[in-house]
Amino acid sequence: MRIDVLRADELTATHRATWRDLVARDPQLWGPFFGLGFVDMIARFRGDVLIAVFEFDGAVCGFLPVQRPRGARVAMPIGAPLCDYQGLIAAADFLPDWPKTLRALGVDRLDFPNALGEQQAFAASIRQSDEAFVVRFAGIEPPFSRWLRAQGSRTVRRLDGSRRKMGREIGEIRVEHHSASRAALDFLFAYKSAQYRRTRQPDLLDRRAWTRAVIENYATQAGEDLFGAMSVLYAGDRIAAVNLGLRTSRVWHGSFITHDPDLEMYSPGLCLFLDVFDEAQRLGLAELDLSTQSFGYKDKFANARRAVGAGFVGRRSLPCLARRAHYAALALAERLPLGPAKHWPAKAMRRLDLLRAMRSPNRAVF
């Protein structure tokens, strides 16, 4: 097997056609993080995007896009920490030569927090399994929100009441999909950034972070492979909630949602989700992806799950020994009777990974 490493702007028209064909064949790859549009968008903001191109018997059979900060011996998935899923752009049973791939990329280790569980390439390297929440529209008569009501969803009944009450007490409810409103984007940045600070999480929307520049591009993104998806719920002239994500021609992926905290009693963010579901179905999309981490509401809406897993692939090196020790410590903590404290090592590891991914591409990350 031959492996070439290219920058995004070095992909030929033939490469791009093959990429799109591989994506079209596998529903697991229909989401925005596996398309060329996402690769091109991230490459505009980071100069360290590399793509391993796999070729067998003279034919291209797969791609692996990553980002590798200057001088780093560890690669991360392209778009980390904004990419909610990682995987090979290849058939599900494709098995790369990982040592050879890592040598070609010039790294000792590749981390992945949410690799597709159905791809055999990552199966042996997954250290922690998880599942994502998905809304699938196949076989459901629109609108999806009506189907949820028909299932006897107490959550939807409660939200219907909250929506009516908000309309009476605050102002007439209206929803704007595919919005490019600067005011709505500023609203999301302000309240979401405040939430990150309040919960002591790394702020993806910090003005100094490269991630903010990418997220600012979400709402106006429009191309063959990737579209912005910002929906805004108004109560009268007041912005009550904003839902910002990305979509392809088949999948809508919600990434950021926030609401006016003074209107929290009406659950405007969850009310908006019902409108987003119906709009995604109206567009003829196959699914709306809610990603991992339930937060207490995703399992109320999702009617399907997607298997994912965290881990790494690597070759014998200090970075691999360190990562293996991290996962061993996590496994030990999970087995001990530590109560809530058993989750602290995993949270610390996720926080460090997030900070590592948020660093400038010009700074080495080991």
Tab-separated table of C-alpha atoms in Angstrom:
chain	number	residue	atom	x	y	z
A	1	MET	CA	0.000	0.000	0.000
A	2	ARG	CA	1.259	3.442	-0.903
A	3	ILE	CA	0.652	6.415	1.408
A	4	ASP	CA	1.065	10.004	0.255
A	5	VAL	CA	0.633	12.996	2.557
A	6	LEU	CA	-0.883	16.121	1.029
A	7	ARG	CA	-2.201	19.489	2.092
A	8	ALA	CA	-5.861	20.233	1.400
A	9	ASP	CA	-5.010	22.493	-1.532
A	10	GLU	CA	-2.942	19.701	-3.086
A	11	LEU	CA	-5.892	17.333	-3.462
A	12	THR	CA	-6.614	16.846	-7.145
A	13	ALA	CA	-10.009	16.803	-8.818
A	14	THR	CA	-9.691	12.993	-8.956
A	15	HIS	CA	-8.941	12.843	-5.225
A	16	ARG	CA	-11.984	14.964	-4.486
A	17	ALA	CA	-14.253	12.884	-6.677
A	18	THR	CA	-13.045	9.700	-4.974
A	19	TRP	CA	-13.547	11.280	-1.544
A	20	ARG	CA	-17.143	12.227	-2.359
A	21	ASP	CA	-17.833	8.780	-3.753
A	22	LEU	CA	-16.549	7.081	-0.578
A	23	VAL	CA	-18.691	9.364	1.581
A	24	ALA	CA	-21.806	8.765	-0.535
A	25	ARG	CA	-21.465	4.990	-0.150
A	26	ASP	CA	-21.431	4.956	3.669
A	27	PRO	CA	-24.203	6.610	5.753
A	28	GLN	CA	-21.768	6.759	8.691
A	29	LEU	CA	-19.797	9.352	6.703
A	30	TRP	CA	-22.712	11.547	5.674
A	31	GLY	CA	-22.187	14.028	8.519
A	32	PRO	CA	-20.375	17.357	8.123
A	33	PHE	CA	-17.120	16.317	9.809
A	34	PHE	CA	-16.286	13.801	7.084
A	35	GLY	CA	-16.871	15.991	4.064
A	36	LEU	CA	-14.434	17.976	1.973
A	37	GLY	CA	-16.224	21.158	2.977
A	38	PHE	CA	-15.119	20.722	6.591
A	39	VAL	CA	-11.558	19.935	5.529
A	40	ASP	CA	-11.379	23.031	3.343
A	41	MET	CA	-12.896	25.224	6.064
A	42	ILE	CA	-10.448	24.090	8.760
A	43	ALA	CA	-7.508	24.378	6.346
A	44	ARG	CA	-8.350	28.058	5.840
A	45	PHE	CA	-7.775	28.691	9.542
A	46	ARG	CA	-4.994	26.209	10.293
A	47	GLY	CA	-1.857	25.713	8.263
A	48	ASP	CA	-1.112	22.304	9.797
A	49	VAL	CA	-3.823	20.220	8.095
A	50	LEU	CA	-2.429	17.077	6.506
A	51	ILE	CA	-4.216	14.322	4.604
A	52	ALA	CA	-2.891	10.792	4.303
A	53	VAL	CA	-3.957	9.368	0.939
A	54	PHE	CA	-4.058	5.565	0.748
A	55	GLU	CA	-3.493	3.909	-2.614
A	56	PHE	CA	-3.684	0.212	-3.437
A	57	ASP	CA	-2.863	-1.270	-6.850
A	58	GLY	CA	-2.762	2.207	-8.345
A	59	ALA	CA	-6.192	3.248	-7.075
A	60	VAL	CA	-6.963	5.609	-4.188
A	61	CYS	CA	-8.936	3.710	-1.529
A	62	GLY	CA	-9.015	6.025	1.460
A	63	PHE	CA	-8.122	9.302	3.180
A	64	LEU	CA	-7.213	10.315	6.729
A	65	PRO	CA	-7.298	14.064	7.479
A	66	VAL	CA	-5.470	15.242	10.623
A	67	GLN	CA	-3.918	18.344	12.106
A	68	ARG	CA	-0.325	18.314	13.308
A	69	PRO	CA	0.936	21.444	15.078
A	70	ARG	CA	4.447	22.497	14.152
A	71	GLY	CA	7.069	20.313	15.801
A	72	ALA	CA	4.507	18.024	17.406
A	73	ARG	CA	4.894	14.255	17.614
A	74	VAL	CA	1.177	13.778	18.225
A	75	ALA	CA	-1.521	14.340	15.607
A	76	MET	CA	-5.150	15.142	16.321
A	77	PRO	CA	-8.257	14.737	14.182
A	78	ILE	CA	-8.850	17.560	11.753
A	79	GLY	CA	-10.863	20.317	13.385
A	80	ALA	CA	-10.246	19.148	16.950
A	81	PRO	CA	-11.813	20.167	19.281
A	82	LEU	CA	-14.718	21.147	17.007
A	83	CYS	CA	-15.094	17.803	15.215
A	84	ASP	CA	-17.510	15.639	17.175
A	85	TYR	CA	-16.598	12.499	15.209
A	86	GLN	CA	-13.467	11.055	13.645
A	87	GLY	CA	-12.891	8.356	11.099
A	88	LEU	CA	-11.266	7.261	7.891
A	89	ILE	CA	-12.794	8.281	4.605
A	90	ALA	CA	-12.814	4.706	3.405
A	91	ALA	CA	-14.859	1.524	3.440
A	92	ALA	CA	-15.816	0.414	6.966
A	93	ASP	CA	-13.609	-2.687	6.721
A	94	PHE	CA	-10.534	-0.804	5.465
A	95	LEU	CA	-7.458	-1.524	7.602
A	96	PRO	CA	-4.535	0.874	7.203
A	97	ASP	CA	-0.962	0.063	8.116
A	98	TRP	CA	-0.898	2.319	11.172
A	99	PRO	CA	2.899	2.378	11.798
A	100	LYS	CA	3.503	3.232	8.153
A	101	THR	CA	0.729	5.857	8.221
A	102	LEU	CA	2.136	7.538	11.314
A	103	ARG	CA	5.635	7.578	9.844
A	104	ALA	CA	4.283	9.203	6.688
A	105	LEU	CA	2.550	11.864	8.808
A	106	GLY	CA	5.720	12.412	10.830
A	107	VAL	CA	4.148	11.601	14.209
A	108	ASP	CA	4.315	8.908	16.873
A	109	ARG	CA	0.668	8.976	17.914
A	110	LEU	CA	-2.806	9.865	16.672
A	111	ASP	CA	-5.506	10.574	19.270
A	112	PHE	CA	-9.230	10.232	18.648
A	113	PRO	CA	-11.944	11.109	21.206
A	114	ASN	CA	-14.959	9.886	19.197
A	115	ALA	CA	-13.978	7.497	16.420
A	116	LEU	CA	-16.730	5.698	14.548
A	117	GLY	CA	-17.286	2.390	16.275
A	118	GLU	CA	-18.203	0.585	13.056
A	119	GLN	CA	-14.845	1.277	11.410
A	120	GLN	CA	-12.568	-1.715	11.881
A	121	ALA	CA	-9.470	0.472	11.632
A	122	PHE	CA	-10.092	1.839	15.146
A	123	ALA	CA	-11.766	-1.156	16.798
A	124	ALA	CA	-8.620	-2.588	18.401
A	125	SER	CA	-7.487	0.839	19.649
A	126	ILE	CA	-10.640	2.031	21.414
A	127	ARG	CA	-10.039	2.390	25.159
A	128	GLN	CA	-13.409	3.869	26.142
A	129	SER	CA	-16.707	3.207	24.374
A	130	ASP	CA	-19.567	5.668	24.188
A	131	GLU	CA	-22.678	6.360	22.142
A	132	ALA	CA	-24.064	9.393	20.356
A	133	PHE	CA	-27.710	10.433	20.152
A	134	VAL	CA	-29.297	10.594	16.710
A	135	VAL	CA	-32.698	11.601	15.356
A	136	ARG	CA	-33.472	9.538	12.238
A	137	PHE	CA	-36.382	10.544	10.031
A	138	ALA	CA	-36.746	7.420	7.879
A	139	GLY	CA	-40.293	6.077	7.957
A	140	ILE	CA	-41.641	8.963	10.028
A	141	GLU	CA	-44.367	11.139	8.563
A	142	PRO	CA	-43.488	14.828	8.990
A	143	PRO	CA	-43.388	16.824	11.092
A	144	PHE	CA	-41.121	14.943	13.486
A	145	SER	CA	-42.382	16.970	16.453
A	146	ARG	CA	-45.876	15.601	15.838
A	147	TRP	CA	-44.452	12.070	15.855
A	148	LEU	CA	-42.823	12.787	19.239
A	149	ARG	CA	-46.175	13.967	20.577
A	150	ALA	CA	-47.819	10.808	19.264
A	151	GLN	CA	-45.314	8.746	21.263
A	152	GLY	CA	-46.707	10.344	24.397
A	153	SER	CA	-43.585	12.393	25.113
A	154	ARG	CA	-44.045	14.261	28.392
A	155	THR	CA	-41.059	16.431	27.503
A	156	VAL	CA	-42.717	17.658	24.317
A	157	ARG	CA	-46.010	18.299	26.122
A	158	ARG	CA	-44.166	20.377	28.692
A	159	LEU	CA	-42.317	22.309	25.986
A	160	ASP	CA	-45.558	23.015	24.125
A	161	GLY	CA	-46.932	24.570	27.299
A	162	SER	CA	-43.750	26.562	27.894
A	163	ARG	CA	-43.808	27.863	24.327
A	164	ARG	CA	-47.420	29.064	24.640
A	165	LYS	CA	-46.679	30.708	27.974
A	166	MET	CA	-43.590	32.454	26.582
A	167	GLY	CA	-45.678	33.743	23.687
A	168	ARG	CA	-48.290	35.160	26.070
A	169	GLU	CA	-45.873	36.688	28.572
A	170	ILE	CA	-42.904	37.790	26.435
A	171	GLY	CA	-44.054	38.155	22.851
A	172	GLU	CA	-45.147	36.319	19.734
A	173	ILE	CA	-42.959	33.294	18.987
A	174	ARG	CA	-41.284	33.000	15.617
A	175	VAL	CA	-38.327	30.974	14.358
A	176	GLU	CA	-35.824	31.918	11.685
A	177	HIS	CA	-33.875	29.039	10.117
A	178	HIS	CA	-30.694	29.350	8.038
A	179	SER	CA	-30.112	32.723	9.624
A	180	ALA	CA	-27.000	34.800	9.048
A	181	SER	CA	-27.941	37.348	11.709
A	182	ARG	CA	-24.892	39.005	13.259
A	183	ALA	CA	-26.968	39.912	16.324
A	184	ALA	CA	-27.927	36.262	16.839
A	185	LEU	CA	-24.309	35.136	16.463
A	186	ASP	CA	-23.127	37.764	18.960
A	187	PHE	CA	-25.891	36.592	21.319
A	188	LEU	CA	-24.651	33.006	21.103
A	189	PHE	CA	-21.014	34.014	21.593
A	190	ALA	CA	-21.793	36.163	24.630
A	191	TYR	CA	-23.976	33.696	26.512
A	192	LYS	CA	-22.076	30.552	25.513
A	193	SER	CA	-18.752	32.088	26.467
A	194	ALA	CA	-20.224	33.124	29.825
A	195	GLN	CA	-21.418	29.534	30.312
A	196	TYR	CA	-17.922	28.176	29.605
A	197	ARG	CA	-16.440	30.548	32.162
A	198	ARG	CA	-19.147	29.839	34.729
A	199	THR	CA	-18.617	26.082	34.473
A	200	ARG	CA	-14.831	26.500	34.322
A	201	GLN	CA	-14.495	24.928	30.912
A	202	PRO	CA	-12.014	26.053	28.253
A	203	ASP	CA	-13.705	28.780	26.228
A	204	LEU	CA	-13.921	27.782	22.570
A	205	LEU	CA	-15.230	31.272	21.836
A	206	ASP	CA	-12.349	33.188	23.388
A	207	ARG	CA	-11.320	35.916	20.948
A	208	ARG	CA	-7.733	34.683	21.075
A	209	ALA	CA	-8.651	31.101	20.118
A	210	TRP	CA	-8.516	29.912	16.513
A	211	THR	CA	-11.732	28.019	17.185
A	212	ARG	CA	-13.714	31.258	17.476
A	213	ALA	CA	-12.730	32.306	13.959
A	214	VAL	CA	-13.940	28.964	12.609
A	215	ILE	CA	-17.230	29.091	14.515
A	216	GLU	CA	-17.857	32.633	13.245
A	217	ASN	CA	-17.693	31.102	9.783
A	218	TYR	CA	-20.381	28.497	10.562
A	219	ALA	CA	-23.448	30.672	10.000
A	220	THR	CA	-22.402	31.875	6.541
A	221	GLN	CA	-20.805	28.634	5.354
A	222	ALA	CA	-22.282	27.575	2.019
A	223	GLY	CA	-20.744	25.212	-0.509
A	224	GLU	CA	-21.100	21.947	-2.318
A	225	ASP	CA	-20.223	19.828	0.710
A	226	LEU	CA	-21.018	21.966	3.763
A	227	PHE	CA	-23.658	24.461	4.854
A	228	GLY	CA	-24.095	26.603	7.922
A	229	ALA	CA	-27.154	25.882	10.053
A	230	MET	CA	-28.161	28.638	12.466
A	231	SER	CA	-31.715	28.782	13.807
A	232	VAL	CA	-32.997	31.596	16.012
A	233	LEU	CA	-36.083	31.618	18.240
A	234	TYR	CA	-37.581	35.057	18.919
A	235	ALA	CA	-40.145	36.035	21.538
A	236	GLY	CA	-41.443	39.279	20.106
A	237	ASP	CA	-38.322	41.176	19.039
A	238	ARG	CA	-36.218	39.462	21.690
A	239	ILE	CA	-33.777	36.664	20.911
A	240	ALA	CA	-34.672	33.784	23.202
A	241	ALA	CA	-32.410	30.989	21.880
A	242	VAL	CA	-29.900	30.231	19.139
A	243	ASN	CA	-28.916	26.840	17.701
A	244	LEU	CA	-25.763	26.848	15.561
A	245	GLY	CA	-24.346	23.893	13.676
A	246	LEU	CA	-23.345	22.512	10.305
A	247	ARG	CA	-25.104	20.332	7.796
A	248	THR	CA	-24.573	18.445	4.586
A	249	SER	CA	-27.176	17.454	2.034
A	250	ARG	CA	-28.029	14.464	4.268
A	251	VAL	CA	-27.218	15.245	7.911
A	252	TRP	CA	-27.725	18.235	10.222
A	253	HIS	CA	-25.333	18.369	13.164
A	254	GLY	CA	-26.192	20.695	16.033
A	255	SER	CA	-23.035	21.935	17.745
A	256	PHE	CA	-23.830	24.992	19.885
A	257	ILE	CA	-27.065	25.992	21.566
A	258	THR	CA	-27.696	28.733	24.076
A	259	HIS	CA	-30.582	30.770	25.444
A	260	ASP	CA	-31.343	33.956	27.311
A	261	PRO	CA	-30.896	32.973	30.984
A	262	ASP	CA	-33.660	35.389	31.983
A	263	LEU	CA	-36.062	33.222	29.951
A	264	GLU	CA	-34.814	29.888	31.277
A	265	MET	CA	-38.179	29.114	32.891
A	266	TYR	CA	-39.618	28.699	29.362
A	267	SER	CA	-36.863	26.297	28.138
A	268	PRO	CA	-36.436	28.255	24.878
A	269	GLY	CA	-33.422	26.219	23.761
A	270	LEU	CA	-35.347	22.963	23.924
A	271	CYS	CA	-38.395	24.574	22.314
A	272	LEU	CA	-36.148	25.599	19.427
A	273	PHE	CA	-34.913	22.027	19.013
A	274	LEU	CA	-38.415	20.915	18.031
A	275	ASP	CA	-38.437	23.484	15.221
A	276	VAL	CA	-34.956	22.421	14.129
A	277	PHE	CA	-36.044	18.773	13.917
A	278	ASP	CA	-39.000	19.713	11.728
A	279	GLU	CA	-36.883	21.917	9.467
A	280	ALA	CA	-34.260	19.207	8.993
A	281	GLN	CA	-36.986	16.758	8.019
A	282	ARG	CA	-38.591	19.323	5.688
A	283	LEU	CA	-35.244	19.625	3.875
A	284	GLY	CA	-35.293	15.882	3.222
A	285	LEU	CA	-32.314	15.104	5.444
A	286	ALA	CA	-31.753	11.585	6.731
A	287	GLU	CA	-30.922	12.531	10.296
A	288	LEU	CA	-30.093	15.182	12.848
A	289	ASP	CA	-27.126	14.329	15.029
A	290	LEU	CA	-27.071	15.409	18.678
A	291	SER	CA	-23.575	13.992	19.351
A	292	THR	CA	-22.506	12.411	22.671
A	293	GLN	CA	-23.178	13.450	26.296
A	294	SER	CA	-26.858	13.356	27.125
A	295	PHE	CA	-27.174	16.512	29.264
A	296	GLY	CA	-30.547	15.096	30.333
A	297	TYR	CA	-32.469	15.945	27.159
A	298	LYS	CA	-30.930	14.213	24.144
A	299	ASP	CA	-32.309	10.809	25.068
A	300	LYS	CA	-35.782	12.396	25.222
A	301	PHE	CA	-35.591	13.261	21.514
A	302	ALA	CA	-33.257	10.686	19.929
A	303	ASN	CA	-34.668	7.549	18.332
A	304	ALA	CA	-31.297	6.004	17.422
A	305	ARG	CA	-27.733	5.688	18.736
A	306	ARG	CA	-24.293	5.718	17.121
A	307	ALA	CA	-21.385	3.750	18.588
A	308	VAL	CA	-18.177	5.744	19.084
A	309	GLY	CA	-15.001	5.280	21.058
A	310	ALA	CA	-11.986	7.139	22.413
A	311	GLY	CA	-8.413	5.949	22.153
A	312	PHE	CA	-5.251	6.303	20.112
A	313	VAL	CA	-3.046	4.560	17.619
A	314	GLY	CA	0.711	4.818	17.796
A	315	ARG	CA	4.123	3.337	17.435
A	316	ARG	CA	6.633	2.620	20.194
A	317	SER	CA	7.537	6.008	21.666
A	318	LEU	CA	7.325	8.138	24.794
A	319	PRO	CA	4.075	9.843	23.645
A	320	CYS	CA	2.454	6.412	23.312
A	321	LEU	CA	3.732	5.222	26.674
A	322	ALA	CA	2.340	8.366	28.293
A	323	ARG	CA	-1.066	7.951	26.671
A	324	ARG	CA	-1.233	4.285	27.593
A	325	ALA	CA	-0.480	5.214	31.207
A	326	HIS	CA	-3.262	7.825	31.141
A	327	TYR	CA	-5.830	5.268	30.037
A	328	ALA	CA	-4.567	2.733	32.573
A	329	ALA	CA	-5.090	5.324	35.319
A	330	LEU	CA	-8.610	6.003	34.057
A	331	ALA	CA	-9.459	2.302	34.058
A	332	LEU	CA	-8.103	1.889	37.586
A	333	ALA	CA	-10.078	4.877	38.890
A	334	GLU	CA	-13.291	3.487	37.381
A	335	ARG	CA	-12.802	0.183	39.252
A	336	LEU	CA	-12.104	1.709	42.662
A	337	PRO	CA	-14.908	2.643	45.106
A	338	LEU	CA	-14.211	6.374	44.848
A	339	GLY	CA	-17.752	7.614	44.324
A	340	PRO	CA	-17.990	10.692	42.077
A	341	ALA	CA	-14.225	11.142	42.354
A	342	LYS	CA	-13.667	8.155	40.064
A	343	HIS	CA	-14.655	10.371	37.129
A	344	TRP	CA	-12.144	13.121	37.925
A	345	PRO	CA	-9.188	11.615	36.006
A	346	ALA	CA	-11.308	11.280	32.845
A	347	LYS	CA	-12.528	14.872	33.168
A	348	ALA	CA	-8.961	16.087	33.671
A	349	MET	CA	-7.797	14.184	30.596
A	350	ARG	CA	-10.627	15.618	28.466
A	351	ARG	CA	-9.793	19.110	29.675
A	352	LEU	CA	-6.113	18.723	28.805
A	353	ASP	CA	-6.990	17.355	25.373
A	354	LEU	CA	-9.305	20.286	24.779
A	355	LEU	CA	-6.664	22.815	25.786
A	356	ARG	CA	-4.113	21.026	23.618
A	357	ALA	CA	-6.391	21.194	20.579
A	358	MET	CA	-7.168	24.874	21.161
A	359	ARG	CA	-3.519	25.911	21.016
A	360	SER	CA	-2.244	27.768	18.019
A	361	PRO	CA	-1.161	25.491	15.147
A	362	ASN	CA	2.232	27.196	15.331
A	363	ARG	CA	2.887	25.883	18.839
A	364	ALA	CA	4.220	22.390	19.389
A	365	VAL	CA	1.916	19.982	21.227
A	366	PHE	CA	3.443	16.766	22.590
